[in-house]
Amino acid sequence: MLTSLSIDDFTRSSTFTVAGACDESFISIATPEGLSFCAALADLTKRYASALDSVGLSDSTAVFCRIFLSDILNQKAALLGSALCGRLRTSCALSIIEQKPIGSGQLSLLCYHLRNPQKSLTKQLSQPTSDGWRNDLLVKGSNYSLLLTANHTDGESFDAYSQTQAIFDSLNSTVEQNGMSLLDNGIRTWVYVRDLDNHYKDMVRARREYFATRGLTDNTRYLASTGILGMTYSPERIVSLDSLSVGGLAPGQIIRMEALSHLRPTILYGVTFERGLRVRFGDRSHLYISGTASINCEGEVLHEGDAELQTRRAVENVRALLEAQSATLQDLAYVIAYVRNAHDRQQIEKVLDEALGGKVPVVLTEAAVCRPTWLMELEGVAIIPDKSEFPSFL
């Protein structure tokens, strides 16, 4: 069962519970407008602590957090030196990306927590890389393990193609070192590209070619993914990556999500990601929705120039993907809305509040989508009860 809660005007949470099993919680926190960065950071720190108390969570339950900054080059030093960053870096995989929060202050946060009242979970944080940014976590349960990676950059050349190839090769090594493979266990990636309008095509080509070497093809499957504008800690790093892999999966647990009445398979555009992936467990299913925009089954952009109508179509596409798996919009545990032009915020928020009921954790950020005519894009995760022959989650 999924329940959502508005903790205050800036904080929302959702929690999926099954009696006697692992609880999953997502928390989104924005900050008030008009504050300096340091004041907004202090406000976020207090709201995070208060939110954990409100829903009975702690540092021991944290597994992943993403902080969205408005100006990473000028804000990274203060963030890295803060008590909040120290707290998160010692408890979970921490992603930090420049995507300007919309309709709120200078930074915002989305975090994921796991709490199992019956069994303890083992967390293993990786040693920090030499630049101090890459941040990986392995969570081990009785039946499965979760590998979460954050702030993954690589490559020596200043071009998106070679950096993407190097990043996925390094990710593959990390996955294999933990007894997994991208084909059998890779679930979700977030690919952030600086100057997306110029570099996206090179990232896509490099990813497609690398996936083919690892058996990720149209005849097997790809990963759920969002490829979006985002700036990491260094201007020389064009591409950065966050990812999720799940160890212990059996054949048949990963299902492609499609809605052919609404969306064409991405491979028809030469883009190698799934519209969504469902991962079935014995007591629940996770439904990972990739970045989804205003597009029809012919691959055409709909409602050019109209942010409200584009949002309605994106929501309808997400709804279709979910309904094909017997899920609904009310099963969404969180949503991120990427908005090309911040001035479209009110139109987009209006549609999302109507569709989601105003309590689901939602993050709005300013970020260009891969086609310039797309004014916005949605992603999220839904969780639904399930009964299958597979072991229960974690």
PDB file of C-alpha atoms in Angstrom, residues 112-260:
ATOM      1  CA  TYR A 112      14.998   7.238  -0.921  1.00  0.00           C
ATOM      2  CA  HIS A 113      14.907   5.252   2.339  1.00  0.00           C
ATOM      3  CA  LEU A 114      14.459   1.563   3.140  1.00  0.00           C
ATOM      4  CA  ARG A 115      13.282   0.275   6.497  1.00  0.00           C
ATOM      5  CA  ASN A 116      12.820  -3.393   7.311  1.00  0.00           C
ATOM      6  CA  PRO A 117      11.385  -3.975  10.792  1.00  0.00           C
ATOM      7  CA  GLN A 118      11.977  -7.736  10.564  1.00  0.00           C
ATOM      8  CA  LYS A 119      15.476  -7.972   9.104  1.00  0.00           C
ATOM      9  CA  SER A 120      18.488  -5.699   9.114  1.00  0.00           C
ATOM     10  CA  LEU A 121      19.922  -4.394   5.852  1.00  0.00           C
ATOM     11  CA  THR A 122      23.662  -4.237   5.281  1.00  0.00           C
ATOM     12  CA  LYS A 123      25.022  -1.086   3.644  1.00  0.00           C
ATOM     13  CA  GLN A 124      28.489  -0.845   2.118  1.00  0.00           C
ATOM     14  CA  LEU A 125      29.653   2.588   0.961  1.00  0.00           C
ATOM     15  CA  SER A 126      32.456   2.691  -1.583  1.00  0.00           C
ATOM     16  CA  GLN A 127      35.702   4.484  -0.906  1.00  0.00           C
ATOM     17  CA  PRO A 128      35.527   8.015  -2.333  1.00  0.00           C
ATOM     18  CA  THR A 129      37.269   8.631  -5.633  1.00  0.00           C
ATOM     19  CA  SER A 130      40.283  10.929  -5.829  1.00  0.00           C
ATOM     20  CA  ASP A 131      38.116  13.897  -6.786  1.00  0.00           C
ATOM     21  CA  GLY A 132      35.812  13.165  -3.848  1.00  0.00           C
ATOM     22  CA  TRP A 133      32.624  13.126  -5.890  1.00  0.00           C
ATOM     23  CA  ARG A 134      31.761   9.627  -7.037  1.00  0.00           C
ATOM     24  CA  ASN A 135      29.608   7.972  -4.399  1.00  0.00           C
ATOM     25  CA  ASP A 136      28.401   4.332  -4.584  1.00  0.00           C
ATOM     26  CA  LEU A 137      26.398   2.201  -2.166  1.00  0.00           C
ATOM     27  CA  LEU A 138      25.642  -1.516  -2.052  1.00  0.00           C
ATOM     28  CA  VAL A 139      22.609  -2.519   0.024  1.00  0.00           C
ATOM     29  CA  LYS A 140      22.339  -6.228   0.858  1.00  0.00           C
ATOM     30  CA  GLY A 141      19.127  -7.908   1.924  1.00  0.00           C
ATOM     31  CA  SER A 142      18.161 -11.548   2.382  1.00  0.00           C
ATOM     32  CA  ASN A 143      17.029 -11.994  -1.224  1.00  0.00           C
ATOM     33  CA  TYR A 144      18.474  -9.160  -3.285  1.00  0.00           C
ATOM     34  CA  SER A 145      21.072  -6.410  -3.318  1.00  0.00           C
ATOM     35  CA  LEU A 146      20.790  -2.861  -4.625  1.00  0.00           C
ATOM     36  CA  LEU A 147      23.779  -1.148  -6.208  1.00  0.00           C
ATOM     37  CA  LEU A 148      23.340   2.625  -6.443  1.00  0.00           C
ATOM     38  CA  THR A 149      25.989   4.810  -8.072  1.00  0.00           C
ATOM     39  CA  ALA A 150      26.131   8.598  -8.130  1.00  0.00           C
ATOM     40  CA  ASN A 151      28.206  11.371  -9.736  1.00  0.00           C
ATOM     41  CA  HIS A 152      29.928   8.945 -12.090  1.00  0.00           C
ATOM     42  CA  THR A 153      32.210  10.777 -14.551  1.00  0.00           C
ATOM     43  CA  ASP A 154      35.125   9.488 -16.591  1.00  0.00           C
ATOM     44  CA  GLY A 155      37.213  10.040 -19.706  1.00  0.00           C
ATOM     45  CA  GLU A 156      40.134  12.291 -20.497  1.00  0.00           C
ATOM     46  CA  SER A 157      38.953  13.880 -23.754  1.00  0.00           C
ATOM     47  CA  PHE A 158      36.587  16.834 -23.877  1.00  0.00           C
ATOM     48  CA  ASP A 159      33.890  15.163 -25.934  1.00  0.00           C
ATOM     49  CA  ALA A 160      30.620  13.500 -25.002  1.00  0.00           C
ATOM     50  CA  TYR A 161      31.235  10.341 -27.033  1.00  0.00           C
ATOM     51  CA  SER A 162      34.471   9.265 -25.351  1.00  0.00           C
ATOM     52  CA  GLN A 163      33.295  10.318 -21.900  1.00  0.00           C
ATOM     53  CA  THR A 164      30.085   8.289 -22.283  1.00  0.00           C
ATOM     54  CA  GLN A 165      32.007   5.210 -23.421  1.00  0.00           C
ATOM     55  CA  ALA A 166      34.404   5.536 -20.481  1.00  0.00           C
ATOM     56  CA  ILE A 167      31.592   6.050 -17.969  1.00  0.00           C
ATOM     57  CA  PHE A 168      29.640   2.989 -19.077  1.00  0.00           C
ATOM     58  CA  ASP A 169      32.800   0.888 -19.196  1.00  0.00           C
ATOM     59  CA  SER A 170      33.610   1.939 -15.632  1.00  0.00           C
ATOM     60  CA  LEU A 171      30.016   1.327 -14.540  1.00  0.00           C
ATOM     61  CA  ASN A 172      30.115  -2.120 -16.094  1.00  0.00           C
ATOM     62  CA  SER A 173      33.278  -2.922 -14.136  1.00  0.00           C
ATOM     63  CA  THR A 174      31.624  -1.781 -10.902  1.00  0.00           C
ATOM     64  CA  VAL A 175      28.544  -3.866 -11.604  1.00  0.00           C
ATOM     65  CA  GLU A 176      30.630  -6.946 -12.401  1.00  0.00           C
ATOM     66  CA  GLN A 177      32.761  -6.498  -9.283  1.00  0.00           C
ATOM     67  CA  ASN A 178      29.534  -6.865  -7.313  1.00  0.00           C
ATOM     68  CA  GLY A 179      28.577 -10.120  -9.038  1.00  0.00           C
ATOM     69  CA  MET A 180      26.120  -8.583 -11.515  1.00  0.00           C
ATOM     70  CA  SER A 181      25.919  -7.633 -15.195  1.00  0.00           C
ATOM     71  CA  LEU A 182      24.268  -4.752 -17.012  1.00  0.00           C
ATOM     72  CA  LEU A 183      22.131  -7.177 -19.015  1.00  0.00           C
ATOM     73  CA  ASP A 184      20.899  -9.261 -16.090  1.00  0.00           C
ATOM     74  CA  ASN A 185      20.811  -6.653 -13.351  1.00  0.00           C
ATOM     75  CA  GLY A 186      20.983  -3.110 -14.748  1.00  0.00           C
ATOM     76  CA  ILE A 187      17.679  -1.314 -14.166  1.00  0.00           C
ATOM     77  CA  ARG A 188      17.893   2.474 -14.337  1.00  0.00           C
ATOM     78  CA  THR A 189      20.261   5.260 -15.362  1.00  0.00           C
ATOM     79  CA  TRP A 190      20.156   9.039 -15.206  1.00  0.00           C
ATOM     80  CA  VAL A 191      22.489  10.517 -17.830  1.00  0.00           C
ATOM     81  CA  TYR A 192      23.261  14.206 -17.348  1.00  0.00           C
ATOM     82  CA  VAL A 193      24.682  16.077 -20.328  1.00  0.00           C
ATOM     83  CA  ARG A 194      26.139  19.580 -20.268  1.00  0.00           C
ATOM     84  CA  ASP A 195      24.905  21.716 -23.222  1.00  0.00           C
ATOM     85  CA  LEU A 196      22.430  18.989 -24.140  1.00  0.00           C
ATOM     86  CA  ASP A 197      21.381  20.525 -27.461  1.00  0.00           C
ATOM     87  CA  ASN A 198      24.939  20.091 -28.760  1.00  0.00           C
ATOM     88  CA  HIS A 199      26.162  16.939 -27.006  1.00  0.00           C
ATOM     89  CA  TYR A 200      23.113  14.646 -26.718  1.00  0.00           C
ATOM     90  CA  LYS A 201      23.609  12.892 -30.070  1.00  0.00           C
ATOM     91  CA  ASP A 202      27.188  11.904 -29.248  1.00  0.00           C
ATOM     92  CA  MET A 203      26.107  10.514 -25.882  1.00  0.00           C
ATOM     93  CA  VAL A 204      23.325   8.504 -27.536  1.00  0.00           C
ATOM     94  CA  ARG A 205      25.679   7.058 -30.156  1.00  0.00           C
ATOM     95  CA  ALA A 206      28.288   6.078 -27.578  1.00  0.00           C
ATOM     96  CA  ARG A 207      25.702   4.449 -25.320  1.00  0.00           C
ATOM     97  CA  ARG A 208      24.167   2.505 -28.203  1.00  0.00           C
ATOM     98  CA  GLU A 209      27.532   1.170 -29.341  1.00  0.00           C
ATOM     99  CA  TYR A 210      28.619   0.260 -25.811  1.00  0.00           C
ATOM    100  CA  PHE A 211      25.362  -1.501 -24.973  1.00  0.00           C
ATOM    101  CA  ALA A 212      25.714  -3.689 -28.073  1.00  0.00           C
ATOM    102  CA  THR A 213      29.035  -5.014 -26.708  1.00  0.00           C
ATOM    103  CA  ARG A 214      27.268  -6.061 -23.495  1.00  0.00           C
ATOM    104  CA  GLY A 215      24.272  -7.813 -25.036  1.00  0.00           C
ATOM    105  CA  LEU A 216      21.847  -4.937 -24.491  1.00  0.00           C
ATOM    106  CA  THR A 217      19.989  -4.904 -27.816  1.00  0.00           C
ATOM    107  CA  ASP A 218      16.475  -4.634 -29.170  1.00  0.00           C
ATOM    108  CA  ASN A 219      16.269  -8.433 -29.020  1.00  0.00           C
ATOM    109  CA  THR A 220      17.119  -8.487 -25.318  1.00  0.00           C
ATOM    110  CA  ARG A 221      16.352  -5.225 -23.526  1.00  0.00           C
ATOM    111  CA  TYR A 222      17.758  -1.871 -22.512  1.00  0.00           C
ATOM    112  CA  LEU A 223      17.649   0.046 -19.231  1.00  0.00           C
ATOM    113  CA  ALA A 224      15.066   2.568 -18.126  1.00  0.00           C
ATOM    114  CA  SER A 225      16.700   5.980 -18.388  1.00  0.00           C
ATOM    115  CA  THR A 226      16.501   9.742 -18.407  1.00  0.00           C
ATOM    116  CA  GLY A 227      18.919  11.657 -20.611  1.00  0.00           C
ATOM    117  CA  ILE A 228      18.673  15.299 -19.642  1.00  0.00           C
ATOM    118  CA  LEU A 229      20.519  18.577 -19.255  1.00  0.00           C
ATOM    119  CA  GLY A 230      22.586  18.635 -16.082  1.00  0.00           C
ATOM    120  CA  MET A 231      25.894  20.127 -14.957  1.00  0.00           C
ATOM    121  CA  THR A 232      28.275  18.330 -12.666  1.00  0.00           C
ATOM    122  CA  TYR A 233      31.097  19.659 -10.510  1.00  0.00           C
ATOM    123  CA  SER A 234      33.618  20.343 -13.310  1.00  0.00           C
ATOM    124  CA  PRO A 235      33.111  22.154 -16.656  1.00  0.00           C
ATOM    125  CA  GLU A 236      35.402  19.578 -18.292  1.00  0.00           C
ATOM    126  CA  ARG A 237      32.960  16.806 -17.439  1.00  0.00           C
ATOM    127  CA  ILE A 238      30.329  16.890 -20.189  1.00  0.00           C
ATOM    128  CA  VAL A 239      28.539  13.692 -19.129  1.00  0.00           C
ATOM    129  CA  SER A 240      27.775  12.290 -15.675  1.00  0.00           C
ATOM    130  CA  LEU A 241      25.755   9.281 -14.570  1.00  0.00           C
ATOM    131  CA  ASP A 242      23.686   7.913 -11.694  1.00  0.00           C
ATOM    132  CA  SER A 243      22.459   4.328 -11.830  1.00  0.00           C
ATOM    133  CA  LEU A 244      20.569   1.504 -10.130  1.00  0.00           C
ATOM    134  CA  SER A 245      21.238  -2.228 -10.481  1.00  0.00           C
ATOM    135  CA  VAL A 246      19.510  -5.053  -8.600  1.00  0.00           C
ATOM    136  CA  GLY A 247      21.397  -8.241  -7.749  1.00  0.00           C
ATOM    137  CA  GLY A 248      19.737 -11.617  -7.254  1.00  0.00           C
ATOM    138  CA  LEU A 249      17.188 -11.335 -10.061  1.00  0.00           C
ATOM    139  CA  ALA A 250      15.983 -14.393 -11.934  1.00  0.00           C
ATOM    140  CA  PRO A 251      14.890 -14.615 -15.582  1.00  0.00           C
ATOM    141  CA  GLY A 252      11.417 -13.172 -15.994  1.00  0.00           C
ATOM    142  CA  GLN A 253      11.615 -10.633 -13.182  1.00  0.00           C
ATOM    143  CA  ILE A 254      12.375  -7.702 -15.513  1.00  0.00           C
ATOM    144  CA  ILE A 255       9.562  -6.753 -17.888  1.00  0.00           C
ATOM    145  CA  ARG A 256       9.608  -4.142 -20.642  1.00  0.00           C
ATOM    146  CA  MET A 257       6.920  -1.507 -20.196  1.00  0.00           C
ATOM    147  CA  GLU A 258       5.234  -0.445 -23.420  1.00  0.00           C
ATOM    148  CA  ALA A 259       2.150   1.489 -24.499  1.00  0.00           C
ATOM    149  CA  LEU A 260       2.206   1.184 -28.280  1.00  0.00           C
TER     150      LEU A 260
END
